[in-house]
């Protein structure tokens, strides 16, 4: 009448939830983490947590039997750690897809180039910048986003950002002046 827990002489412990803040890199790689939380008596308690590679923001990690204590002989509840991926200065996540801005020079954008792109795993990938690219162009690197243990990995999107030199040397200025005098390109003219 009162459930299995009551039949054994107690009330099962309540499930509890806490946040687990992770960097993008930690979420990408996964691994073992030590987490300190306030225990049932308010004293700090340490937990060893296995973070699976490719966890996403909002995903829950279950620690069986680490929740609220049951009364009598009843089992303890579970502790759920809700993943919160912290903002990153370089990477922006959209589910398992990763977005990163990639600075390129005006000549790389105009002529085309192969440039390195940082990845959340700590390495770099290469992306081919097509000739005639402008700032804002997105290039997709399939499967280079967040890992997915149950399916296809996310993609990495490199968004180009054309950068000009902050100061020009004499020869650079001459070349830009020559280009300005030669080119008929006007980005403000409607097509």
PDB file of C-alpha atoms in Angstrom, residues 16-22 33-37 47-51 55-56 58-63 66 78-84:
ATOM      1  CA  UNK A  16      19.171  15.496  -5.910  1.00  0.00           C
ATOM      2  CA  UNK A  17      20.587  17.678  -8.652  1.00  0.00           C
ATOM      3  CA  UNK A  18      23.612  19.980  -8.875  1.00  0.00           C
ATOM      4  CA  UNK A  19      25.389  21.834 -11.667  1.00  0.00           C
ATOM      5  CA  UNK A  20      28.656  20.646 -13.175  1.00  0.00           C
ATOM      6  CA  UNK A  21      30.429  23.567 -14.904  1.00  0.00           C
ATOM      7  CA  UNK A  22      32.756  22.482 -17.731  1.00  0.00           C
ATOM      8  CA  UNK A  33      36.771  14.947 -12.629  1.00  0.00           C
ATOM      9  CA  UNK A  34      36.734  15.509  -8.901  1.00  0.00           C
ATOM     10  CA  UNK A  35      33.710  17.555  -7.848  1.00  0.00           C
ATOM     11  CA  UNK A  36      33.185  19.030  -4.389  1.00  0.00           C
ATOM     12  CA  UNK A  37      29.590  19.710  -3.324  1.00  0.00           C
ATOM     13  CA  UNK A  47      32.776  12.914  -5.809  1.00  0.00           C
ATOM     14  CA  UNK A  48      34.749  11.243  -8.600  1.00  0.00           C
ATOM     15  CA  UNK A  49      32.814  11.772 -11.838  1.00  0.00           C
ATOM     16  CA  UNK A  50      33.402  10.136 -15.218  1.00  0.00           C
ATOM     17  CA  UNK A  51      32.506  12.768 -17.808  1.00  0.00           C
ATOM     18  CA  UNK A  55      28.708  15.939 -23.289  1.00  0.00           C
ATOM     19  CA  UNK A  56      26.345  18.742 -24.211  1.00  0.00           C
ATOM     20  CA  UNK A  58      22.062  20.523 -20.063  1.00  0.00           C
ATOM     21  CA  UNK A  59      22.953  16.817 -20.222  1.00  0.00           C
ATOM     22  CA  UNK A  60      22.688  15.000 -16.883  1.00  0.00           C
ATOM     23  CA  UNK A  61      25.274  12.620 -15.400  1.00  0.00           C
ATOM     24  CA  UNK A  62      23.849  10.174 -12.837  1.00  0.00           C
ATOM     25  CA  UNK A  63      25.705   9.170  -9.671  1.00  0.00           C
ATOM     26  CA  UNK A  66      24.702   9.571  -3.990  1.00  0.00           C
ATOM     27  CA  UNK A  78      20.564   9.427  -6.941  1.00  0.00           C
ATOM     28  CA  UNK A  79      22.620  12.569  -7.553  1.00  0.00           C
ATOM     29  CA  UNK A  80      22.273  14.088 -11.015  1.00  0.00           C
ATOM     30  CA  UNK A  81      24.919  16.520 -12.229  1.00  0.00           C
ATOM     31  CA  UNK A  82      23.561  18.851 -14.908  1.00  0.00           C
ATOM     32  CA  UNK A  83      26.329  19.903 -17.318  1.00  0.00           C
ATOM     33  CA  UNK A  84      26.742  23.648 -17.821  1.00  0.00           C
TER      34      UNK A  84
END
